[in-house]
mmCIF file of C-alpha atoms and ligand atoms in Angstrom:
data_model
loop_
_atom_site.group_PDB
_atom_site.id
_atom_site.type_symbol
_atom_site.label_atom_id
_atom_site.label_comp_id
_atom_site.label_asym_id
_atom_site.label_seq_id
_atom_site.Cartn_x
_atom_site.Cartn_y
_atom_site.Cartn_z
ATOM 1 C CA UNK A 1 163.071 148.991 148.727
ATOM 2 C CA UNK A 2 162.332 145.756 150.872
ATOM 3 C CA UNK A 3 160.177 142.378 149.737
ATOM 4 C CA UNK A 4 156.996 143.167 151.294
ATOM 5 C CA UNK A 5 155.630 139.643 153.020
ATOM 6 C CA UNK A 6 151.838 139.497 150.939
ATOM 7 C CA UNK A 7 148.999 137.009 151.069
ATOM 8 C CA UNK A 8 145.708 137.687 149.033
ATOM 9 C CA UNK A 9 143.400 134.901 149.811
ATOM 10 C CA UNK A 10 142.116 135.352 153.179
ATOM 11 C CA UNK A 11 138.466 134.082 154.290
ATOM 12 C CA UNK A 12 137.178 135.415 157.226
ATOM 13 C CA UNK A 13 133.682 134.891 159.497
ATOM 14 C CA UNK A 14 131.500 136.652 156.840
ATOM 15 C CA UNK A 15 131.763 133.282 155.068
ATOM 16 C CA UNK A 16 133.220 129.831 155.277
ATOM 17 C CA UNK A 17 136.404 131.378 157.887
ATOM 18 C CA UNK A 18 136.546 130.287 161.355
ATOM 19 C CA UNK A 19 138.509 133.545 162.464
ATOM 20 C CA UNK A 20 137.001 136.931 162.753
ATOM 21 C CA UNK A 21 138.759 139.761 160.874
ATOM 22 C CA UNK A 22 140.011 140.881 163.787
ATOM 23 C CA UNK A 23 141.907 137.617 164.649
ATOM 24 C CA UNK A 24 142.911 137.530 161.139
ATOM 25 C CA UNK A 25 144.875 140.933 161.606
ATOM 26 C CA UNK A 26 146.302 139.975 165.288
ATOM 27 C CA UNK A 27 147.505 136.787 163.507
ATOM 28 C CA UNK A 28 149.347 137.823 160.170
ATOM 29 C CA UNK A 29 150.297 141.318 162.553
ATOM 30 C CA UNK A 30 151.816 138.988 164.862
ATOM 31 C CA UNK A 31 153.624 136.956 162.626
ATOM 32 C CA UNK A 32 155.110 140.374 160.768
ATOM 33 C CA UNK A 33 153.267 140.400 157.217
ATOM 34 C CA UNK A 34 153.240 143.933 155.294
ATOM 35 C CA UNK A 35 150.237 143.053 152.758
ATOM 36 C CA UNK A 36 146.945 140.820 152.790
ATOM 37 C CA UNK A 37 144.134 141.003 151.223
ATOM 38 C CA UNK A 38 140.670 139.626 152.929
ATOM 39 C CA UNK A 39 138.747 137.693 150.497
ATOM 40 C CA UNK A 40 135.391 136.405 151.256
ATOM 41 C CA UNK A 41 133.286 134.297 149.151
ATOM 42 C CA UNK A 42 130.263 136.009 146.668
ATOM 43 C CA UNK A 43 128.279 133.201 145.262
ATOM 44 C CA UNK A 44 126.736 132.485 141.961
ATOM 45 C CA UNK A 45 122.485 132.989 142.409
ATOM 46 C CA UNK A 46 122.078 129.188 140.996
ATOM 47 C CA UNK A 47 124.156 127.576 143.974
ATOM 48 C CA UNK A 48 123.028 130.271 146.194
ATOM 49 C CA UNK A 49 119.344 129.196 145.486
ATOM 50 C CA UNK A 50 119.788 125.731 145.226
ATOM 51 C CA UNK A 51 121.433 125.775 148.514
ATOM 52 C CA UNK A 52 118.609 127.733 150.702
ATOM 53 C CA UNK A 53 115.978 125.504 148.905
ATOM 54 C CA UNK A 54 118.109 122.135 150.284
ATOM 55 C CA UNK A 55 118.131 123.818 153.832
ATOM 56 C CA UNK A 56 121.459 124.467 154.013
ATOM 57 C CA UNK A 57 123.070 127.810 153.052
ATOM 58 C CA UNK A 58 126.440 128.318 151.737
ATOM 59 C CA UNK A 59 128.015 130.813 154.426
ATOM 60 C CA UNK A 60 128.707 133.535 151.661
ATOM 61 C CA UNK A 61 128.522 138.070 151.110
ATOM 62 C CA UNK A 62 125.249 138.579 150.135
ATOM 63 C CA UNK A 63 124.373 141.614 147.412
ATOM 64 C CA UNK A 64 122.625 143.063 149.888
ATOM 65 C CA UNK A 65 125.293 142.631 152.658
ATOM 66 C CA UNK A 66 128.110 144.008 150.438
ATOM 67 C CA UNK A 67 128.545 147.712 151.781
ATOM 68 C CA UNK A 68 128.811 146.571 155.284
ATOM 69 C CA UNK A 69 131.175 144.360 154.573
ATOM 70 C CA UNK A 70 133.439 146.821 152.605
ATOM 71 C CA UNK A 71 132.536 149.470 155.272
ATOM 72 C CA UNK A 72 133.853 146.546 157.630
ATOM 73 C CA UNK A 73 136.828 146.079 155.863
ATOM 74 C CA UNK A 74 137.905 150.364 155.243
ATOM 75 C CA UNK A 75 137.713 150.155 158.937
ATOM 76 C CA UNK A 76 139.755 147.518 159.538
ATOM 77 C CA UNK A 77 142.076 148.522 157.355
ATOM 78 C CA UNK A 78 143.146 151.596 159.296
ATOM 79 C CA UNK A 79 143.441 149.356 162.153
ATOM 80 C CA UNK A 80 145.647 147.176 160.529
ATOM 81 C CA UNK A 81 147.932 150.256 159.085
ATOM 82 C CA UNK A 82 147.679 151.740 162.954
ATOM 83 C CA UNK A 83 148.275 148.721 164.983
ATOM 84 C CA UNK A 84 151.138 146.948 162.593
ATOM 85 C CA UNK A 85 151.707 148.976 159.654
ATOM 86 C CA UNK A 86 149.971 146.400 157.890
ATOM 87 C CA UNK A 87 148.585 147.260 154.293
ATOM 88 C CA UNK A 88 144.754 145.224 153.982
ATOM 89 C CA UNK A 89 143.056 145.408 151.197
ATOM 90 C CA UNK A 90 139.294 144.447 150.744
ATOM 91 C CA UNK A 91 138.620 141.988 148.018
ATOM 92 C CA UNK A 92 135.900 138.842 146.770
ATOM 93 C CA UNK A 93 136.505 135.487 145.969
ATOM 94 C CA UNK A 94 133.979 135.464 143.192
ATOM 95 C CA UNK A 95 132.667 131.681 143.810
ATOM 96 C CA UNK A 96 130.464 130.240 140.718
ATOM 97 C CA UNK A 97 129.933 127.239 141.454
ATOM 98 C CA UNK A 98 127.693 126.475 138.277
ATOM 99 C CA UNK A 99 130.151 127.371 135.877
ATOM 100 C CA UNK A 100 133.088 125.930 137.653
ATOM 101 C CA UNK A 101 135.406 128.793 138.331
ATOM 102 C CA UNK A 102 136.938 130.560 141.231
ATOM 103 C CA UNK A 103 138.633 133.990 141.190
ATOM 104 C CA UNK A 104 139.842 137.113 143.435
ATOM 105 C CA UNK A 105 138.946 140.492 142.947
ATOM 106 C CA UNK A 106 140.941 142.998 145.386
ATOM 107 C CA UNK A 107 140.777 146.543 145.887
ATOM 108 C CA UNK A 108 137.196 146.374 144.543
ATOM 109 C CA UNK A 109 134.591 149.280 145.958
ATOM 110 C CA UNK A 110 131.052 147.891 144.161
ATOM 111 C CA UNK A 111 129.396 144.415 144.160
ATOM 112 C CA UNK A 112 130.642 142.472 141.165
ATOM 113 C CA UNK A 113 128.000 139.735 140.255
ATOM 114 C CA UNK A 114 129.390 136.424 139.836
ATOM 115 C CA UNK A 115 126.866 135.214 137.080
ATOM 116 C CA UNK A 116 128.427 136.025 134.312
ATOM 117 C CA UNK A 117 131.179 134.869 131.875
ATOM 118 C CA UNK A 118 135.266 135.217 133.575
ATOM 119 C CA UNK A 119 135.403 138.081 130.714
ATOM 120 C CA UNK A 120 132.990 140.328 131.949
ATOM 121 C CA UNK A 121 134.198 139.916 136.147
ATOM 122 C CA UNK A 122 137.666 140.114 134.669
ATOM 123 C CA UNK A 123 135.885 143.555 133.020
ATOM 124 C CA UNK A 124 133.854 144.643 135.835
ATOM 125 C CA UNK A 125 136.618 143.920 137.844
ATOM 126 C CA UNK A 126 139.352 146.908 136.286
ATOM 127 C CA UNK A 127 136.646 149.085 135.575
ATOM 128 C CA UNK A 128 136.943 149.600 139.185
ATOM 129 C CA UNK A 129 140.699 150.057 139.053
ATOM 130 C CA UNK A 130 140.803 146.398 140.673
ATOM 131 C CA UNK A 131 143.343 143.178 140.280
ATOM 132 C CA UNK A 132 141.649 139.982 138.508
ATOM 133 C CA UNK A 133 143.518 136.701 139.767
ATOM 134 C CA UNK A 134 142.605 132.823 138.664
ATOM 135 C CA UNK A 135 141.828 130.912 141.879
ATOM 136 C CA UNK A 136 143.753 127.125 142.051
ATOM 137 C CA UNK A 137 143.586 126.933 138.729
ATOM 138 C CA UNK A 138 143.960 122.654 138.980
ATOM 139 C CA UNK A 139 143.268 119.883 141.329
ATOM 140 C CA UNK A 140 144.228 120.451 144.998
ATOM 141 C CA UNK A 141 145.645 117.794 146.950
ATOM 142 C CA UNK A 142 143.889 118.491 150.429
ATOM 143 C CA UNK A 143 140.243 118.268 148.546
ATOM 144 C CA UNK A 144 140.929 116.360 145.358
ATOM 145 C CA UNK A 145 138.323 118.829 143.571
ATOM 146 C CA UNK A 146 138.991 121.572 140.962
ATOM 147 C CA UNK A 147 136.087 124.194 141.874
ATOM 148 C CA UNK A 148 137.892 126.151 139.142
ATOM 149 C CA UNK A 149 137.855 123.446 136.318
ATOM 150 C CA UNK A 150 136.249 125.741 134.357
ATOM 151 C CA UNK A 151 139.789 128.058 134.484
ATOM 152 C CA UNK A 152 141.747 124.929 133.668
ATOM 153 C CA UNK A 153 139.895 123.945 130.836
ATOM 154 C CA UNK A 154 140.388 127.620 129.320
ATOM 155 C CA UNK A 155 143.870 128.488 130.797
ATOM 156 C CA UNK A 156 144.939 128.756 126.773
ATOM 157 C CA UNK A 157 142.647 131.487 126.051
ATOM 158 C CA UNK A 158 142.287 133.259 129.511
ATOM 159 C CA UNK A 159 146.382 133.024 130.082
ATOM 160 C CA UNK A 160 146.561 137.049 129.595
ATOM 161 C CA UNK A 161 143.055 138.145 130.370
ATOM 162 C CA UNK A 162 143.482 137.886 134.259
ATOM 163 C CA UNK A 163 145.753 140.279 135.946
ATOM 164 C CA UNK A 164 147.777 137.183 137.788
ATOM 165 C CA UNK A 165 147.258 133.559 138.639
ATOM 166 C CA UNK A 166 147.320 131.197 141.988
ATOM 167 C CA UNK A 167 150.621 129.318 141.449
ATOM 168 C CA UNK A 168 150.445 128.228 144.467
ATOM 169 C CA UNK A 169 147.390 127.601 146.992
ATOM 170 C CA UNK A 170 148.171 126.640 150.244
ATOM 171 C CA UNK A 171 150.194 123.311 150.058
ATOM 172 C CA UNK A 172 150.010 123.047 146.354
ATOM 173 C CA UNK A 173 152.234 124.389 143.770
ATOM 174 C CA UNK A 174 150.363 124.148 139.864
ATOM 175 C CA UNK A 175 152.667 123.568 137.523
ATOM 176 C CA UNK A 176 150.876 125.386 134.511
ATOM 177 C CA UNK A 177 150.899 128.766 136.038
ATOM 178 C CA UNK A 178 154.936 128.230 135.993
ATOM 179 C CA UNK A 179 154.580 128.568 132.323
ATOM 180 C CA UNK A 180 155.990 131.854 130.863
ATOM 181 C CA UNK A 181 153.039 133.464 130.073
ATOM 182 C CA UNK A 182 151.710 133.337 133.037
ATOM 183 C CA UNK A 183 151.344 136.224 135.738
ATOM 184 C CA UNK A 184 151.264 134.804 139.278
ATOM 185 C CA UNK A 185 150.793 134.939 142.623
ATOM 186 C CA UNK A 186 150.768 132.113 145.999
ATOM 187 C CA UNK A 187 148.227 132.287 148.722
ATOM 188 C CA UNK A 188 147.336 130.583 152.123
ATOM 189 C CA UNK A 189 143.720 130.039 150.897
ATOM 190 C CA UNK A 190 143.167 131.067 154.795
ATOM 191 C CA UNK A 191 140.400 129.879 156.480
ATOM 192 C CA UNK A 192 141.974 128.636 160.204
ATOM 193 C CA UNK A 193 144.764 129.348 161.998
ATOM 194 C CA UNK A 194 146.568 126.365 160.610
ATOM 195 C CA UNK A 195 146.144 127.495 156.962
ATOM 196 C CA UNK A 196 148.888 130.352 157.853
ATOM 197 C CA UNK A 197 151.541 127.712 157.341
ATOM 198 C CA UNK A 198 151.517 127.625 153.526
ATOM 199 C CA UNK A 199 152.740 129.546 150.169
ATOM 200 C CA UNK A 200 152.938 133.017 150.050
ATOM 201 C CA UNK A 201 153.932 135.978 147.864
ATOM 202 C CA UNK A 202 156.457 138.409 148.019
ATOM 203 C CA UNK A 203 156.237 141.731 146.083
ATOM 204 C CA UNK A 204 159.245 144.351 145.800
ATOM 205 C CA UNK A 205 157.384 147.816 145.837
ATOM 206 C CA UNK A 206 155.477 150.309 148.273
ATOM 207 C CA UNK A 207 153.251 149.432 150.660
ATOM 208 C CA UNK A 208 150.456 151.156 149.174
ATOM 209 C CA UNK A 209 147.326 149.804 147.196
ATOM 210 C CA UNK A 210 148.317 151.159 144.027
ATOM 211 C CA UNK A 211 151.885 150.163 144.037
ATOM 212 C CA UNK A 212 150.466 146.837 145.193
ATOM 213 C CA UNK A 213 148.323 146.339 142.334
ATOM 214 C CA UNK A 214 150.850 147.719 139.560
ATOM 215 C CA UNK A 215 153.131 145.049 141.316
ATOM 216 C CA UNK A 216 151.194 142.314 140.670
ATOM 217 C CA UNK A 217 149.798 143.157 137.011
ATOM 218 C CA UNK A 218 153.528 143.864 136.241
ATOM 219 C CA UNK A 219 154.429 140.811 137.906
ATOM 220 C CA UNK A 220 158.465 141.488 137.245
ATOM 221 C CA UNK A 221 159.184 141.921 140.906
ATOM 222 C CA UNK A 222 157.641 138.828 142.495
ATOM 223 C CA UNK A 223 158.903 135.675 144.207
ATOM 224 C CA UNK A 224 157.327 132.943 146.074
ATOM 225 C CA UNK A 225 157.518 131.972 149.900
ATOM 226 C CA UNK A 226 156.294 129.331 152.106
ATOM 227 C CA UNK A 227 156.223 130.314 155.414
ATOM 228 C CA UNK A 228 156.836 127.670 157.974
ATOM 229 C CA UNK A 229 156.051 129.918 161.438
ATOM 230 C CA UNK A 230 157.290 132.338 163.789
ATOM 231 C CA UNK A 231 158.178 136.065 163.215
ATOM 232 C CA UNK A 232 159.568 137.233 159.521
ATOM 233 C CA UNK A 233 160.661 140.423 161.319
HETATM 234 ZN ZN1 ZN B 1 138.145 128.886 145.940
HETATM 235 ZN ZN1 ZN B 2 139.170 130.629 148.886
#
């Protein structure tokens, strides 16, 4: 069985991306990836509200834009599988911006609200045979900012509850996630073409949604990568 070249953290032109989906598959096709996950942002009602009443709204999935945006996604998938063998997987980056916290749900089919506590999205989220992971989990050296302070601040009690955790989020490695108890994963945190140059996971299974997932709750076969350019295969 080979390491299968993975990133999970992928934001796209249905919110704060610059490329469409369809770039985003010629570009980690191109390069030679087996597995990523397209993850754009659902936010919280508050900072969804406040936003539209300041003028400017956060570029974000809406409730009511969900099922074309899945529907978007199934279909891109089987492009990606026809065009470069490439597994995608639809997924959320549950953004609550009130709360402080920051988290991916992938393989999910229904909306998953992002106002309430981690517990119940981490909940929500396997009731629909889905993966839970902790976004950057501490401060990030190209913003400064900890959107998921919240995570931090609770790492101690939420260590086990999520299915993995962001090691690693672009150029940033987080030391806590190292720790033992720790399931984790390393994503680009994609939003340009530039953002391709950055941490990365590698899993040793199928390539196959379900073998995916197991691989990361199990997180035994797993390894880190930073990809620096050009073709892996
Ligand atoms: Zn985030
Ligand atoms: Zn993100």
């Amino acid at each position: 069985m080979e390491w299968l070249y993975c990133d999970f953290h992928i934001h796209t032109t249905w919110s704060d991306g610059r490329c469409s989906v369809e770039e985003v598959i010629e570009l980690y096709g191109e390069a030679g990836f087996d597995v990523i996950a397209i993850t754009d942002h659902v936010l919280d009602s508050e900072t969804a509200k406040a936003s539209e009443l300041q003028g400017k709204r956060i570029p974000a999935v809406s409730e009511e834009d969900f099922p074309v945006y899945i529907d978007d996604l199934r279909r891109a998938a089987r492009f990606a599988r026809e065009r470069y063998g490439m597994l995608l997987i639809p997924g959320v980056e549950i953004t609550n911006d009130t709360s402080r916290f920051h988290m991916l749900c992938l393989d999910i089919k229904e909306y998953i609200s992002p106002d309430p506590d981690v517990e119940t999205i981490i909940e929500n989220t396997a009731k629909q045979q889905g993966v839970s992971v902790a976004c950057h989990p501490c401060p990030r050296s190209h913003s400064g900012q900890n959107p998921s302070a919240y995570l931090w601040e609770n790492h101690e009690r939420l260590a086990g509850r999520f299915d993995a955790w962001e090691v690693a989020n672009r150029d940033d490695l987080f030391s806590v996630v190292g720790l033992k108890k720790f399931n984790y994963i390393a994503n680009s945190d994609f939003h340009e073409e530039k953002h391709l140059l950055s941490w990365k996971t590698l899993l040793r299974c199928e390539k196959n949604s379900e073998a995916v997932k197991e691989a990361i709750r199990s997180n035994e076969r797993v390894s880190l990568f930073l990809y620096r350019g050009g073709r892996i295969r």
